[in-house]
CSV table of C-alpha atoms and ligand atoms in Angstrom, one decimal:
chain,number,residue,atom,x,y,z
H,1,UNK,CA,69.4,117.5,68.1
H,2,UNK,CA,68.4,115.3,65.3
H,3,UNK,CA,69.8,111.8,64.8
H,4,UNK,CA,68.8,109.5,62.7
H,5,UNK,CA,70.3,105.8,63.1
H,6,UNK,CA,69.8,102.9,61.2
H,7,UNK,CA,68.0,99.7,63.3
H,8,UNK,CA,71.8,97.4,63.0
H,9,UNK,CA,73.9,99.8,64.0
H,10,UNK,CA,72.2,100.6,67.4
H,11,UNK,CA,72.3,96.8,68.1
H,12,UNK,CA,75.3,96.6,68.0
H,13,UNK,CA,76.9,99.9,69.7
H,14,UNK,CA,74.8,98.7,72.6
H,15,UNK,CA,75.1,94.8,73.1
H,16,UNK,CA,79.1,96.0,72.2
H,17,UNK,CA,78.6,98.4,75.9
H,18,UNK,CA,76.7,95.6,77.4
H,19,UNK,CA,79.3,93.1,76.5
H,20,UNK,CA,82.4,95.2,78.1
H,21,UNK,CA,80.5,97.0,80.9
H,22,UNK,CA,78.9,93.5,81.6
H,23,UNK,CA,75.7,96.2,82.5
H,24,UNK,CA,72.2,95.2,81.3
H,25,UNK,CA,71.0,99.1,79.5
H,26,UNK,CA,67.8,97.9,79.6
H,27,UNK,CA,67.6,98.2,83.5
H,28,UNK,CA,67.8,101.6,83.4
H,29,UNK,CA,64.6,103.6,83.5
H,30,UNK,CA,65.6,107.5,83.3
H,31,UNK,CA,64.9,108.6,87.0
H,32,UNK,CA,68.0,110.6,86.7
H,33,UNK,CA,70.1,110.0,90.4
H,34,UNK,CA,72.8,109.3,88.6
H,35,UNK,CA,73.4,113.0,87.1
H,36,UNK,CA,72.0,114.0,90.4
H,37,UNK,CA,75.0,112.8,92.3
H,38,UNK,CA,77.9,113.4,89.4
H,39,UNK,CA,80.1,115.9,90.6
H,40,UNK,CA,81.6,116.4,87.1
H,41,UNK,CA,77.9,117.2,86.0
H,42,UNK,CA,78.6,120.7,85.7
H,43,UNK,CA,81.2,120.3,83.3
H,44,UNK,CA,79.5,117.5,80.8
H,45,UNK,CA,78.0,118.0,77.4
H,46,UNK,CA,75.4,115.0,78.1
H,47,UNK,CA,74.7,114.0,81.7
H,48,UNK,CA,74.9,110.6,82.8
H,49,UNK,CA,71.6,109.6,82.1
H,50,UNK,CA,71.6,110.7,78.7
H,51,UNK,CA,74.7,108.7,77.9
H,52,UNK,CA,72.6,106.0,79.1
H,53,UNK,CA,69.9,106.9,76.9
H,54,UNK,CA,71.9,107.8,74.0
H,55,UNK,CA,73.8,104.5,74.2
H,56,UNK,CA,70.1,102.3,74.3
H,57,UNK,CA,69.5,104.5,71.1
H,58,UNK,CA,72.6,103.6,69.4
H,59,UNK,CA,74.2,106.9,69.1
H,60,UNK,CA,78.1,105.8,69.0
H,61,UNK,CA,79.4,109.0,67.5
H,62,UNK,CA,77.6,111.1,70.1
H,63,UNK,CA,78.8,109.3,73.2
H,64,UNK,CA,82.0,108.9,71.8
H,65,UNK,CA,83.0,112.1,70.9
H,66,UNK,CA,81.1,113.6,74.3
H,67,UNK,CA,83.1,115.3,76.6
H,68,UNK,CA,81.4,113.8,79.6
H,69,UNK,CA,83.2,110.6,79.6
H,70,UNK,CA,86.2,112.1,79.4
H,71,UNK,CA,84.8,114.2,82.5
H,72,UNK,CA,84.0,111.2,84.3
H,73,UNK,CA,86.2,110.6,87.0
H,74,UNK,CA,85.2,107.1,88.0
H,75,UNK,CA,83.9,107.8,91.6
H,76,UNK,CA,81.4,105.4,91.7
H,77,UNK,CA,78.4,107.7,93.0
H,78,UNK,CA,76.3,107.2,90.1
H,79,UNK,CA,77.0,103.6,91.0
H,80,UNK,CA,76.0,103.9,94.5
H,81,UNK,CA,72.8,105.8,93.9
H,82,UNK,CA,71.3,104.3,90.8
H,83,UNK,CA,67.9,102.9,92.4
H,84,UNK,CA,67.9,99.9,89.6
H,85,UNK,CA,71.4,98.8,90.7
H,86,UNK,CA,73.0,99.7,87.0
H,87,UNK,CA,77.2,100.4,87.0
H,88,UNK,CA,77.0,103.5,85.5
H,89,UNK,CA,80.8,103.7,86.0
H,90,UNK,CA,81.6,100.5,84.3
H,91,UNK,CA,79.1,102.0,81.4
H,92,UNK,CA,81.5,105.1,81.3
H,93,UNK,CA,84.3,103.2,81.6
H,94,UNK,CA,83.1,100.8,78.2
H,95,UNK,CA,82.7,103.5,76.3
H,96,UNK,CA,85.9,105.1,76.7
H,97,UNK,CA,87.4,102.3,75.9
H,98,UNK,CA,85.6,101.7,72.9
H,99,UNK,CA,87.5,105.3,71.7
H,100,UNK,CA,91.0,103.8,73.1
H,101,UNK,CA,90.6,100.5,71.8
H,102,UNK,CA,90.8,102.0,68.2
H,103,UNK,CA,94.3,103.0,68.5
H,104,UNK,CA,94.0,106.6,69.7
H,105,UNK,CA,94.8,108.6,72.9
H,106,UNK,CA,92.4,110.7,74.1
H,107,UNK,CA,95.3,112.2,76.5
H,108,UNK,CA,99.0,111.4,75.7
H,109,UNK,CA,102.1,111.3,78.5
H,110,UNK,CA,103.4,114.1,75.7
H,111,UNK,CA,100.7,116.6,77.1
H,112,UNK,CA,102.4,116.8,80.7
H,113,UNK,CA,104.4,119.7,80.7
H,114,UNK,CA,107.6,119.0,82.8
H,115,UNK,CA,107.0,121.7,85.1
H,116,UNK,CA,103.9,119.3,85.9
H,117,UNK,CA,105.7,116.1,85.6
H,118,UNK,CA,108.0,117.1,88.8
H,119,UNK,CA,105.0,118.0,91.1
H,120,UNK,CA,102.3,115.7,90.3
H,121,UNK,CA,101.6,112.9,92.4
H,122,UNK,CA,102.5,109.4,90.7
H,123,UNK,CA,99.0,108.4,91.4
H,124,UNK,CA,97.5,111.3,89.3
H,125,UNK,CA,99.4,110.6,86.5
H,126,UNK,CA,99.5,106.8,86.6
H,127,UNK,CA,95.2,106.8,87.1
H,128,UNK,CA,95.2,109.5,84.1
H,129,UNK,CA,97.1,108.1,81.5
H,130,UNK,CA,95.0,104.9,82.3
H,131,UNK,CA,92.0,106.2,81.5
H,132,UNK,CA,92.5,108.6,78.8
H,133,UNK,CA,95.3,106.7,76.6
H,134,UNK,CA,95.2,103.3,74.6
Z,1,UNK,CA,105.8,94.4,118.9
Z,2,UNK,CA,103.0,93.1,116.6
Z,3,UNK,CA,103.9,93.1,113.3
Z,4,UNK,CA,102.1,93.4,109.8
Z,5,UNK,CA,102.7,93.4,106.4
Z,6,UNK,CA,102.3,96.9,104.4
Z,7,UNK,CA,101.6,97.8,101.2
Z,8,UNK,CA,103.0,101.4,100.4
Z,9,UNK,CA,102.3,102.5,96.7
Z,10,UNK,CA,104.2,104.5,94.4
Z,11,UNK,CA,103.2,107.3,95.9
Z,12,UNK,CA,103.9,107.3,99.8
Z,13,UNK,CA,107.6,107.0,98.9
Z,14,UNK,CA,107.3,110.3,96.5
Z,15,UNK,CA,105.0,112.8,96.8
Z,16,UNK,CA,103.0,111.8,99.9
Z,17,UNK,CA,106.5,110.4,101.6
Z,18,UNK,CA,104.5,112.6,104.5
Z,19,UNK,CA,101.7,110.3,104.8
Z,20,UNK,CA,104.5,107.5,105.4
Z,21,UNK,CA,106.8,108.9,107.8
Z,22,UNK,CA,103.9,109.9,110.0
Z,23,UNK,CA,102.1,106.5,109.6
Z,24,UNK,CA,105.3,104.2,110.5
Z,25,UNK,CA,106.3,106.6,113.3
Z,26,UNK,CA,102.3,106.6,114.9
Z,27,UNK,CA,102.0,102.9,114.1
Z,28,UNK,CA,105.2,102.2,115.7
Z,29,UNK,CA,104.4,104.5,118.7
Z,30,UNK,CA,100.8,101.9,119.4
Z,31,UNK,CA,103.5,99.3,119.3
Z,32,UNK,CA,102.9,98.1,116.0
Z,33,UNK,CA,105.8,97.5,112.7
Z,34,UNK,CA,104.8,97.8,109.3
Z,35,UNK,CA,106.8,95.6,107.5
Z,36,UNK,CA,107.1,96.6,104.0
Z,37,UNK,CA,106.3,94.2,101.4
Z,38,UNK,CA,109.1,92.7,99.2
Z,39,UNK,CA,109.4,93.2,96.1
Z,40,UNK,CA,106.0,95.1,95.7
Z,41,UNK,CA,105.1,96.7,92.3
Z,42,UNK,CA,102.8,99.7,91.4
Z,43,UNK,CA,99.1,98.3,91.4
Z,44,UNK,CA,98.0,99.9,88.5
Z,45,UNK,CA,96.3,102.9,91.0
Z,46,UNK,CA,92.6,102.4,89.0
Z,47,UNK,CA,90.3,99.1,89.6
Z,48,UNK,CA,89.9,98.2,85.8
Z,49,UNK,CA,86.6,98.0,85.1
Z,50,UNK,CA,86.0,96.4,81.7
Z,51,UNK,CA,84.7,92.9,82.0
Z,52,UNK,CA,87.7,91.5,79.2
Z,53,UNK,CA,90.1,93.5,80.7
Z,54,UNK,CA,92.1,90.8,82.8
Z,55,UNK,CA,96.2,92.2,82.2
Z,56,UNK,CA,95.5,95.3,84.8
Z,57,UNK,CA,94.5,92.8,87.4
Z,58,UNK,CA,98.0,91.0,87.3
Z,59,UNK,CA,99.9,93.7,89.4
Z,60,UNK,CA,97.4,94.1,92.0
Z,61,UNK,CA,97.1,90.1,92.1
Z,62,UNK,CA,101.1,90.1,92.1
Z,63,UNK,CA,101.5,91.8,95.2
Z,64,UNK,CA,99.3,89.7,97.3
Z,65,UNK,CA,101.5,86.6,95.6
Z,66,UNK,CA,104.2,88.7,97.8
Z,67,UNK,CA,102.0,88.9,100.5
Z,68,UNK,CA,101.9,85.0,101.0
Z,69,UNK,CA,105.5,84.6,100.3
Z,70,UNK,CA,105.9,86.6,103.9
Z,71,UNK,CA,103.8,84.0,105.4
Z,72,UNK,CA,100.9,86.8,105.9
Z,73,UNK,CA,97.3,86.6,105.0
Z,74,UNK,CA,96.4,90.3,105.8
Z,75,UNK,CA,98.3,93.2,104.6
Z,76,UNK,CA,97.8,96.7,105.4
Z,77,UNK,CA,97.6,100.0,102.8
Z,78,UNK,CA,97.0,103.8,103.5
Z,79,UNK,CA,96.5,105.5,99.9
Z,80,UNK,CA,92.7,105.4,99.2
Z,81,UNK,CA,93.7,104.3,96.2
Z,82,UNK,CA,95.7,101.6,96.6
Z,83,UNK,CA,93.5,100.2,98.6
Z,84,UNK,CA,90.7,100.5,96.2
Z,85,UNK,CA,92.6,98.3,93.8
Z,86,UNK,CA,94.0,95.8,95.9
Z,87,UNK,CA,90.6,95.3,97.4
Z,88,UNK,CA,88.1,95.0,94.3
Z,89,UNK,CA,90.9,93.1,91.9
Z,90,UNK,CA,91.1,90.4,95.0
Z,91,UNK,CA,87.0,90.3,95.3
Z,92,UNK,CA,87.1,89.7,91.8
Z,93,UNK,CA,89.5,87.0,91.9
Z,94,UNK,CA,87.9,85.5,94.5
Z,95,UNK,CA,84.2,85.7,92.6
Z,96,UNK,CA,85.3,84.0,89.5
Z,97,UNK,CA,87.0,80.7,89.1
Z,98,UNK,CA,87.7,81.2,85.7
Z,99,UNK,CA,89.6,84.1,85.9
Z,100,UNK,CA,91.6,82.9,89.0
Z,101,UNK,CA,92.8,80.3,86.5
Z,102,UNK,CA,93.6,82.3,84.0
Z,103,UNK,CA,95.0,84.8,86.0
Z,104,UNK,CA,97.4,82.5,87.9
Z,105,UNK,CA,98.2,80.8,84.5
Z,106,UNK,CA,99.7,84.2,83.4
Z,107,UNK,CA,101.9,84.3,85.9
Z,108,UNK,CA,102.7,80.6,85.7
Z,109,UNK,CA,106.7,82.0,86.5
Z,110,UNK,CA,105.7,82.6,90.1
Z,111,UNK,CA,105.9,80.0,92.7
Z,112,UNK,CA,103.1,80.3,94.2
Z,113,UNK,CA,99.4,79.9,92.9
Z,114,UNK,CA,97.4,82.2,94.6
Z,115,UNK,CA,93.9,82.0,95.8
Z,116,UNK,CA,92.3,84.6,96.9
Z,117,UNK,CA,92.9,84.6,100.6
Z,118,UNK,CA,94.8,87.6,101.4
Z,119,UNK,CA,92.9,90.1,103.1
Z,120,UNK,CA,93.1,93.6,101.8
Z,121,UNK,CA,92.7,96.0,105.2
Z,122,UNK,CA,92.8,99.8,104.8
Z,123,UNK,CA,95.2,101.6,107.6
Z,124,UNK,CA,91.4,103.2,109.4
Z,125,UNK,CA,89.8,99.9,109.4
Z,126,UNK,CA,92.9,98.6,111.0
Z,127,UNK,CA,93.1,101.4,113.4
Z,128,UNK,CA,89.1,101.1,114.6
Z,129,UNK,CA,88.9,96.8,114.5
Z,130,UNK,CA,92.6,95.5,115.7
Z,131,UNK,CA,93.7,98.7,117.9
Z,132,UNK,CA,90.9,100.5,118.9
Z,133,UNK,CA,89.7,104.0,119.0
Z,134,UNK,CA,89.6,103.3,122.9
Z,135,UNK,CA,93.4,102.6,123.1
Z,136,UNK,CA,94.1,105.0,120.5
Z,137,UNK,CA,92.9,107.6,123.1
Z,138,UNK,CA,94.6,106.5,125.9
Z,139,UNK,CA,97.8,107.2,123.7
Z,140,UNK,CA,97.2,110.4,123.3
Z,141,UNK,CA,100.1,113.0,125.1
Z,142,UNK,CA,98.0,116.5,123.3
Z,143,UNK,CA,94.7,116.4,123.0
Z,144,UNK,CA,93.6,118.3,120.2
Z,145,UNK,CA,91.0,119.8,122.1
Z,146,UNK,CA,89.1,123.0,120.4
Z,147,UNK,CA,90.5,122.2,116.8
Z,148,UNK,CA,88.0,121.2,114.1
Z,149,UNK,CA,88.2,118.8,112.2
Z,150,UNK,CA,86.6,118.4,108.5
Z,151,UNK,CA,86.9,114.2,107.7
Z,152,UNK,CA,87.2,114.3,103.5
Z,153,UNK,CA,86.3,110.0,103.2
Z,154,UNK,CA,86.4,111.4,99.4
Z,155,UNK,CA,85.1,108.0,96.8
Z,156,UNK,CA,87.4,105.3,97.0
Z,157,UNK,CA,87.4,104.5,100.8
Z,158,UNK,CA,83.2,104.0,100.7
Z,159,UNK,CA,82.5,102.9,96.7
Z,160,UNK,CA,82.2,100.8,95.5
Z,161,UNK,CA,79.8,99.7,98.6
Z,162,UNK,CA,81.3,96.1,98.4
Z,163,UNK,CA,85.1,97.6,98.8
Z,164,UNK,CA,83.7,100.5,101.7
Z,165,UNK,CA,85.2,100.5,104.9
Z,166,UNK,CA,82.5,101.8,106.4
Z,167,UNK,CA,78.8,102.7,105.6
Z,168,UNK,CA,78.9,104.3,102.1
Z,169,UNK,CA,76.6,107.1,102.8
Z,170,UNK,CA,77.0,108.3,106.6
Z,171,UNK,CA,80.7,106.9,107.7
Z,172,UNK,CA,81.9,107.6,110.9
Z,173,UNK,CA,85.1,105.9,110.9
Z,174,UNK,CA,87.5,109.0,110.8
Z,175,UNK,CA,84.6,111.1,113.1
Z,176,UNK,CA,85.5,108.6,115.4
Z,177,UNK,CA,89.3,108.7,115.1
Z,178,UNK,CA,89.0,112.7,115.2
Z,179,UNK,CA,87.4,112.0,118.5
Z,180,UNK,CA,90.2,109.8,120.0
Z,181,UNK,CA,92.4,112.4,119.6
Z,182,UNK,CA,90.5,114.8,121.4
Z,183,UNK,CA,89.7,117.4,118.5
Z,184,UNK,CA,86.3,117.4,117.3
Z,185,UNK,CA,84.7,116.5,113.7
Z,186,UNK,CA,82.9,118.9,111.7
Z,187,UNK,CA,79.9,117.5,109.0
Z,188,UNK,CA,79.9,118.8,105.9
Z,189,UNK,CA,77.7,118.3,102.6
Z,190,UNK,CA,81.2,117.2,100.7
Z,191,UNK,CA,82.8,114.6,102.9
Z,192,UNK,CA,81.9,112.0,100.9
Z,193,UNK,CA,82.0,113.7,97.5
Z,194,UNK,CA,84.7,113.2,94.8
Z,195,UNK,CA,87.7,115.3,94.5
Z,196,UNK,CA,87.9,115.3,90.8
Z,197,UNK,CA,90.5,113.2,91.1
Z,198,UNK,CA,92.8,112.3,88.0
Z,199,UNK,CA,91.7,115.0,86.4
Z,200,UNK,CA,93.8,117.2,88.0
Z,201,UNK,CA,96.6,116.2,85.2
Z,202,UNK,CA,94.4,117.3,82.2
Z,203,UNK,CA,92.3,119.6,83.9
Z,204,UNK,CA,93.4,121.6,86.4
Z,205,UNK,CA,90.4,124.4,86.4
Z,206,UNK,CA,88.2,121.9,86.8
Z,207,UNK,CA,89.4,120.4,90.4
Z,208,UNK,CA,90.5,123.9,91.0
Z,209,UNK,CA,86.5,124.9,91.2
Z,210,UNK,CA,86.1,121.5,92.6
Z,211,UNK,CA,88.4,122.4,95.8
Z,212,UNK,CA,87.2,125.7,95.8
Z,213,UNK,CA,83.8,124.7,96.6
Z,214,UNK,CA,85.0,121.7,98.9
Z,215,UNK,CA,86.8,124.2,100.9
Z,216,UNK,CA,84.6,127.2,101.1
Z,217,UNK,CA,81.8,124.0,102.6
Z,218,UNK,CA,84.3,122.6,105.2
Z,219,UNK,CA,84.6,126.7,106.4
Z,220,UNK,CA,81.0,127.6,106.5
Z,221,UNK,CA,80.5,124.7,108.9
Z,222,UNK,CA,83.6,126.0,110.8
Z,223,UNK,CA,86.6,123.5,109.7
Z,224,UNK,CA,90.2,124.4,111.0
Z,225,UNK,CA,91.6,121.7,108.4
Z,226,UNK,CA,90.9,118.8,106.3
Z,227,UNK,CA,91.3,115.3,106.7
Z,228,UNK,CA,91.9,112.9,104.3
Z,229,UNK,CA,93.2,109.7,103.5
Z,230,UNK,CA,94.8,109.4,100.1
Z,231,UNK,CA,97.5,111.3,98.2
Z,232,UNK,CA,95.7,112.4,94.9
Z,233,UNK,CA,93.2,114.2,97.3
Z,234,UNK,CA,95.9,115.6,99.7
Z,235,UNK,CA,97.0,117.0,96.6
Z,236,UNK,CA,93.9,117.9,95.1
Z,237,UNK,CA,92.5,119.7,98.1
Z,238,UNK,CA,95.9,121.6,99.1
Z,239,UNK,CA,98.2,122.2,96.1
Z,240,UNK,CA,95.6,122.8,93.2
Z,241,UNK,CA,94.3,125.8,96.2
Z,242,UNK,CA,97.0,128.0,94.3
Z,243,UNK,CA,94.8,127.6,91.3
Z,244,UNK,CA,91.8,128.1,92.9
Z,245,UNK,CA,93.3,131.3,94.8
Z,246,UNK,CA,93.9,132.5,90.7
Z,247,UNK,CA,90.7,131.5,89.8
Z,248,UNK,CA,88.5,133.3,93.0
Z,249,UNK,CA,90.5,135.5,94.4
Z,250,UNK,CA,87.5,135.4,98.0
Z,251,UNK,CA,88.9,131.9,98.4
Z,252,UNK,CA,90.4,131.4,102.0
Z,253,UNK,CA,93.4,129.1,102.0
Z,254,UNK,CA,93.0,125.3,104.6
Z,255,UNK,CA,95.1,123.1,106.0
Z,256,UNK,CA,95.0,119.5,104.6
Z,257,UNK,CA,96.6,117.0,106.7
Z,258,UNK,CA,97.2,113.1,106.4
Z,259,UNK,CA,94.7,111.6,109.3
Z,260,UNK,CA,98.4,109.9,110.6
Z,261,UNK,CA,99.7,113.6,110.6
Z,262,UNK,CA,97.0,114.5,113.0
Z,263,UNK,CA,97.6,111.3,114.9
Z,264,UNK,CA,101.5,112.2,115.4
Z,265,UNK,CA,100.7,115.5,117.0
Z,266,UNK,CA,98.2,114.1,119.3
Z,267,UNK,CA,100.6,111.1,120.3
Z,268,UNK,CA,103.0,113.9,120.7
Z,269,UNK,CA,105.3,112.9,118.2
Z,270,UNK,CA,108.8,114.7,116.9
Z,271,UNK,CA,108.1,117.6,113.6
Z,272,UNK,CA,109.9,115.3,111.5
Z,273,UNK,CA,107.7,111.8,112.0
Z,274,UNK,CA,104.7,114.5,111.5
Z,275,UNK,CA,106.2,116.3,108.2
Z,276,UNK,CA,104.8,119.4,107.7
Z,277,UNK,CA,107.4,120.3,104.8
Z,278,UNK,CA,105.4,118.8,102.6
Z,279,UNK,CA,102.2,119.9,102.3
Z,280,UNK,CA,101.6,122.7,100.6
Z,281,UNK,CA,99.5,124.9,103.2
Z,282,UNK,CA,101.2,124.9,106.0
Z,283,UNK,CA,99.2,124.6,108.9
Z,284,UNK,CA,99.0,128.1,111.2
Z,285,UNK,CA,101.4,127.7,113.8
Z,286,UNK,CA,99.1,129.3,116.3
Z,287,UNK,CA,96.8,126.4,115.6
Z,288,UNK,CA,99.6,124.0,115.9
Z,289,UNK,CA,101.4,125.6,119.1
Z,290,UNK,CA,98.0,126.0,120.5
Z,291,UNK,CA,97.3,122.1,120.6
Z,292,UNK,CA,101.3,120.9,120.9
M,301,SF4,S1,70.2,106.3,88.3
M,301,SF4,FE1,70.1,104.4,87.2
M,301,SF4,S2,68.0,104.1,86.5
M,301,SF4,FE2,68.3,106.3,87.1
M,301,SF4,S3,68.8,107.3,85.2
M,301,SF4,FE3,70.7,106.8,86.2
M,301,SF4,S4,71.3,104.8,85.3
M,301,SF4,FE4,69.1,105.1,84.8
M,302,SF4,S1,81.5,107.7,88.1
M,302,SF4,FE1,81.6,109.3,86.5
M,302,SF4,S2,79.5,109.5,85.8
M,302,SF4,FE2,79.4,108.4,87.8
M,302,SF4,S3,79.0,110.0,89.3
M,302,SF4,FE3,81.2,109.6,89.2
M,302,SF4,S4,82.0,111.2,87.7
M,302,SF4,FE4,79.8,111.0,87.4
């Protein structure tokens, strides 16, 4: 894939990721442990690294309209592993909410079918709708 | 009877009423009362982890407030996930003056400003550092002997590292439980692996596959059953096996059980403090008659 971004906007997509994951991007040099240990890594358009890497080159529209951190289910392994002591979850987590911060769901209560609604656990629902709606 | 004050979560009083019954009636059998918070409200069930993000830490802040209006400085929780919140919203209340203030300031209505010093313990912890796996086994009326045991610690009990309850990558906290009881614990590459978790609502072929696999691992190293420790796995790894079941028809269906389930049988505790009805595999009943 080609991208080409110009020098301001990667600045700022970045330090703005930086500034709400409170994570330094710079820290990270592409070993990889992170996607090693994802177990949504199967399922993700850009593995965790990438996003890392996309994010240092400033590709917002990329990460943001990625499925992986929507796949991302916060479990803190990439955390655990990363060798340079980087949050990778609090990096998913800032760029999801930069999509939700712009007024839009990425998953609405709406979507529950009722049938779903009776059996689901409060927790799933709750921790769902937290992550995936503004 | 020593007392101590309990957190429940939404959950253990919906869905996962199983996990409470059995954990009030095996707590109460080591001589021990959970008293139920007053007044406690849903903490939010996800850590928020934005750095601006201070409103999600209010509810998990809120019941500890409650907490200290008991008189306690220590409160009890079961759900993984509860605890997970409680635990890294107080460390980061604790960490940062700044936001203690602020925090507090928002809720200038209660009466008490609070300051970090409730102690979040999970239920295990509790079990292993104020009872004892030693007196835990002296309890026990049925040994489980023969049954196998696969401990599922999932994420949220060992990660972050600063919020595990034990070490984050070899834990032996439930091994040991399993071992009090008399059954024995069986290793497997997924023990400490996540379940998929939330995704389940938006999702469901995607932890289906998840528990498939988590399943078919605990077998090939010879599990009976699972163990596990919060609702949203229990649920995960039991109910979403229908949809695996649709999805690979060569998967083989597993009990998953509440680790305070599998404690009520081997205290020798009545059907209804142990709960069965509610989990969605119901265990075999030669495996059950066999260790009852
Ligand atoms: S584990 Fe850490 S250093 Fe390695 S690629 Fe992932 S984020 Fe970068
Ligand atoms: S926190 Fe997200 S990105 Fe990191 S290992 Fe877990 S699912 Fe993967």
């Amino acid at each position: 894939m080609k991208i080409k971004i110009p020098l301001e906007k990667k600045t700022k997509f970045r330090e703005k990721i930086e500034e709400l994951s409170g994570e330094n991007l710079f820290a990270c040099y592409q070993c990889g442990r992170c996607s090693g240990g994802c177990p949504g890594a199967s399922q993700m358009d850009m593995l965790p690294n990438q996003v890392m890497r996309y994010i240092y080159l400033g590709a917002e529209e990329e990460v943001l309209n990625s499925k992986t951190i929507w796949v991302c289910a916060s479990c803190y392994m990439c955390t655990q592993r990363c060798p340079k002591g980087v949050n990778l979850t609090k990096v998913m987590e800032a760029a999801r909410q930069m999509y939700l911060r712009k007024n839009q769901d990425y998953f609405s209560p709406d979507n529950i079918p009722q049938k779903d609604r009776e059996e689901l656990p409060t927790i799933a629902m709750v921790s769902c709708l937290r992550k995936m709606s503004s | 009877m020593q007392k101590i004050a309990y957190y429940p979560g939404c959950t253990m009083k919906t869905t996962a009423k199983n996990f409470e019954d059995s954990a009030i009636a095996v707590f109460k059998k080591l001589g021990i009362e959970l008293v139920e918070i007053p007044r406690w409200n849903c903490c939010g069930t996800v850590y928020s982890l934005t750095s601006d993000d201070l409103m999600h830490h209010l509810a998990p802040i809120r019941n500890l407030i409650r907490v200290k209006e008991m008189g306690c400085d220590k409160v009890v929780t079961f759900c993984s996930m509860c605890y997970n919140t409680l635990k890294q919203s107080n460390l980061r209340f604790q960490q940062n003056e700044e936001e203690r203030q602020k925090i507090n300031d928002f809720m200038y209505r209660e009466e008490l400003n609070y300051e970090g010093d409730v102690e979040i313990v999970q239920a295990l912890e509790f079990l292993r550092d104020s009872v004892g796996f030693k007196k835990i086994a002296e309890k026990v009326k049925n040994p489980l002997n023969g049954l196998k045991v696969a401990p599922y610690y999932g994420c949220l009990l060992l990660r972050p590292k600063e919020a595990s309850i034990d070490n984050p990558e070899d834990p032996s906290i439930v091994e040991d439980l399993i071992k009090s009881l008399g059954a024995e614990p069986v290793d497997f590459p997924y023990k400490n692996e996540c379940c998929m978790s939330y995704l389940t609502v938006n999702h469901k072929d995607i932890v289906a596959e998840r528990t498939f696999n988590i399943i078919k691992s605990a077998g090939k190293f010879g599990a009976d059953m699972i163990l596990t420790s919060c609702p949203l796995c229990e649920y995960n790894l039991d109910a979403r096996q229908r949809e695996a079941l649709e999805k690979f028809p060569d998967h083989l269906s597993m009990p998953v059980l509440y680790f305070t389930q599998l404690m009520a049988m081997a205290l020798g505790l009545d059907d209804k403090d142990i709960r069965f009805d509610l989990n969605y595999i119901k265990p075999d009943d030669k495996l059950i008659k066999s260790n009852i």
